[in-house]
mmCIF file of C-alpha atoms in Angstrom:
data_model
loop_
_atom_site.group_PDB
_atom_site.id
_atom_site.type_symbol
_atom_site.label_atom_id
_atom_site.label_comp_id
_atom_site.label_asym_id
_atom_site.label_seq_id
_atom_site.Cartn_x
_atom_site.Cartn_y
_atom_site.Cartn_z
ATOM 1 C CA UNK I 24 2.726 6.315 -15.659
ATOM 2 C CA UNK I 25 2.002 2.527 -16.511
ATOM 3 C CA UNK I 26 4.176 -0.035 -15.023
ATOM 4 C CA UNK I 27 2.267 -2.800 -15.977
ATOM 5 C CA UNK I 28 -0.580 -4.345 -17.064
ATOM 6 C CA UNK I 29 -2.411 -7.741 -17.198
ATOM 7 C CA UNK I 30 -5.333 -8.933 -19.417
ATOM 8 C CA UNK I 31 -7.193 -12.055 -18.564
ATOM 9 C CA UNK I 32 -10.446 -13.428 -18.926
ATOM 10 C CA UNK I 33 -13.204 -14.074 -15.653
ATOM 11 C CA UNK I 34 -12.265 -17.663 -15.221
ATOM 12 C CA UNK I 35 -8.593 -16.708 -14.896
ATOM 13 C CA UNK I 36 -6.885 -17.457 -18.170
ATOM 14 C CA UNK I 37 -4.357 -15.014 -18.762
ATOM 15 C CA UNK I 38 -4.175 -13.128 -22.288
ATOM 16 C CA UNK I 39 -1.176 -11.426 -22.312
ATOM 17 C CA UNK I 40 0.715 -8.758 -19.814
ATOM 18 C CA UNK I 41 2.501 -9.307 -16.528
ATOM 19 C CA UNK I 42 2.572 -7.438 -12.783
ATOM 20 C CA UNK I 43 5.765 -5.933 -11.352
ATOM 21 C CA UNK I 44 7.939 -8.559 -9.887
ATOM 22 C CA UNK I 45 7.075 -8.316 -6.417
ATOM 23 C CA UNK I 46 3.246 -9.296 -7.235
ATOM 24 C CA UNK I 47 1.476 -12.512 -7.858
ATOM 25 C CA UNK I 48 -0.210 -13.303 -10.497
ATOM 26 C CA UNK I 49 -2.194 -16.082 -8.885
ATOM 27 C CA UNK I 50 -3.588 -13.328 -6.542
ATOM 28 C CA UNK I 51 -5.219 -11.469 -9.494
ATOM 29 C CA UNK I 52 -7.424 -14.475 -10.262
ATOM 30 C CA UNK I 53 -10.360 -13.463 -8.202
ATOM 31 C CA UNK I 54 -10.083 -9.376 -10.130
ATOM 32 C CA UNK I 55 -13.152 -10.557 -12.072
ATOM 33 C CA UNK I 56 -15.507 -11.417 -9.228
ATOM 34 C CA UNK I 57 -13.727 -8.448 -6.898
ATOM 35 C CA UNK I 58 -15.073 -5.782 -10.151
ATOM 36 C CA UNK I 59 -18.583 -7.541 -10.580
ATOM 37 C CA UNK I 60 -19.041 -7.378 -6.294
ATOM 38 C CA UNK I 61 -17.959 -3.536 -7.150
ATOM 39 C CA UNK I 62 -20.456 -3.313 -9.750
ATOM 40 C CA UNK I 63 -23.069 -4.753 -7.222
ATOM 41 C CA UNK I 64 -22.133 -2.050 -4.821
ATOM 42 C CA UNK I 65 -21.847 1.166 -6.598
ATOM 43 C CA UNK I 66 -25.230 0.267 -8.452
ATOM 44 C CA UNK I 67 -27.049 -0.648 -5.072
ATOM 45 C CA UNK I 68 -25.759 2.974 -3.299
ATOM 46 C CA UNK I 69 -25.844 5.381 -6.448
ATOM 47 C CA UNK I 70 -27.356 3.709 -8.874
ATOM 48 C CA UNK I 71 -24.162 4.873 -10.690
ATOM 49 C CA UNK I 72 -22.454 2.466 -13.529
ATOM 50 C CA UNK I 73 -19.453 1.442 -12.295
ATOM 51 C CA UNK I 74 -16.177 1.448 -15.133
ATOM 52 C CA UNK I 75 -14.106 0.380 -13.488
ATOM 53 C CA UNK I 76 -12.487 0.889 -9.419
ATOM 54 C CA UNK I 77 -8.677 1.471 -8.422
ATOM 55 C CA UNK I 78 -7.120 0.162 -5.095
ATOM 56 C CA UNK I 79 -4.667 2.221 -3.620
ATOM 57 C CA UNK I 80 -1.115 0.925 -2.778
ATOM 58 C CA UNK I 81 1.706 1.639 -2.897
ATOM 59 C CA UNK I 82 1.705 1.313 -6.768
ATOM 60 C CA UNK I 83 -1.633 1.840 -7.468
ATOM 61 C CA UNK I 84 -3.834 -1.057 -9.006
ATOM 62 C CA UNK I 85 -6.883 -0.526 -11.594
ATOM 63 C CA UNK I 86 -9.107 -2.838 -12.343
ATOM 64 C CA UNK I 87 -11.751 -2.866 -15.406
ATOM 65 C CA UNK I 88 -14.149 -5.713 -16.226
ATOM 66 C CA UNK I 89 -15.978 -5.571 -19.536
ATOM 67 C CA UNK I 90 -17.830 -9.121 -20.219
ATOM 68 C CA UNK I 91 -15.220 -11.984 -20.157
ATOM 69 C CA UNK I 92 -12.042 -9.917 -20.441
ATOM 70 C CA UNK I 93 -10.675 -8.230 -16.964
ATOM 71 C CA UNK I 94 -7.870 -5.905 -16.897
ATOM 72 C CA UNK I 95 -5.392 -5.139 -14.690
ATOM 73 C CA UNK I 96 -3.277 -1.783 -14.461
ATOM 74 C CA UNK I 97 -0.632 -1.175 -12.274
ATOM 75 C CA UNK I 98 0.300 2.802 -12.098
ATOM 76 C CA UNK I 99 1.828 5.343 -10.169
ATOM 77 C CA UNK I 100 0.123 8.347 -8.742
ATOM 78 C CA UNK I 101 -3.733 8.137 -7.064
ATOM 79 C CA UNK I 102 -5.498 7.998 -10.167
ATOM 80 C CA UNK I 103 -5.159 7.938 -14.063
ATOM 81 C CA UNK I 104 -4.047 10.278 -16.312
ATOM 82 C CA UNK I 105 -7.565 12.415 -17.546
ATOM 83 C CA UNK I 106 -9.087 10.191 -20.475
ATOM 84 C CA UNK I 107 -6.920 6.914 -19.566
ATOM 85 C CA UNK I 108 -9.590 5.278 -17.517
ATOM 86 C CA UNK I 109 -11.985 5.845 -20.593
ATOM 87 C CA UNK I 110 -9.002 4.305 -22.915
ATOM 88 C CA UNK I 111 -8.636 1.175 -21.278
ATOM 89 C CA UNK I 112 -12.518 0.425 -20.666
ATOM 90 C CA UNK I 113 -12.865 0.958 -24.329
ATOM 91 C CA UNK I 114 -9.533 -1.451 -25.146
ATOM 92 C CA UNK I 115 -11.333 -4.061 -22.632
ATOM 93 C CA UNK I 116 -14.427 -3.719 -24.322
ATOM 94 C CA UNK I 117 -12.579 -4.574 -27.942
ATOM 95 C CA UNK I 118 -10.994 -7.611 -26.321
ATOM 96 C CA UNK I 119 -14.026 -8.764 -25.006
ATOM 97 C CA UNK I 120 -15.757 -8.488 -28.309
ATOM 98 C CA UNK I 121 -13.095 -10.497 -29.665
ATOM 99 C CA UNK I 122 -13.166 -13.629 -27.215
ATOM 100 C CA UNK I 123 -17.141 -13.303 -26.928
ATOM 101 C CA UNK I 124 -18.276 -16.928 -27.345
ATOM 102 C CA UNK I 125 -21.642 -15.939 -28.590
ATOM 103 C CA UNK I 126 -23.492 -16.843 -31.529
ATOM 104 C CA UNK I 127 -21.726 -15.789 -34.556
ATOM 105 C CA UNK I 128 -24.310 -17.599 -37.130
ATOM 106 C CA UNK I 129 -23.191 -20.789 -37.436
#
């Protein structure tokens, strides 16, 4: 189960979403370098592509990165429901194409 969720881009702006009450949100700014530093390290021992990585807590936190967007998921239970992880990298990957800067023809 999902209790919460926040969507923000990698220099910290927040989209939309909030963390349970006993989080802080100003501790989530650094979830965008934390992912790419994940990235780094899955590719460099498995040469695996890394989605996305989940820190265990007591409430669970996931974390996906796809360009500029990051999001966070707060859950309960060790891991995601089968298909959810796949679900939100493709819903960070939509909001990513959305905010992409790049060059739209202009």
């Amino acid at each position: 189960k999902v209790r919460a969720a926040l969507i923000m881009l990698d220099d910290g702006t927040a989209l939309g979403g909030d963390l349970p009450g006993n989080y802080r949100a100003s501790a989530a700014l650094p979830a965008p370098a934390l992912m790419r530093a994940v990235r780094e390290f899955g590719t460099a021992v498995s040469s695996a592509e890394v989605s996305a990585f989940t820190l265990l807590a007591d409430l669970p936190i996931s974390i996906f990165l796809e360009g500029r967007v990051c999001m966070m998921v707060v859950h309960e239970g060790r891991g995601l429901l089968p298909g959810m992880r796949e679900r939100f990298s493709q819903i960070t990957k939509a909001l990513d194409a959305l905010y992409d800067p790049g060059d739209k023809g202009d």
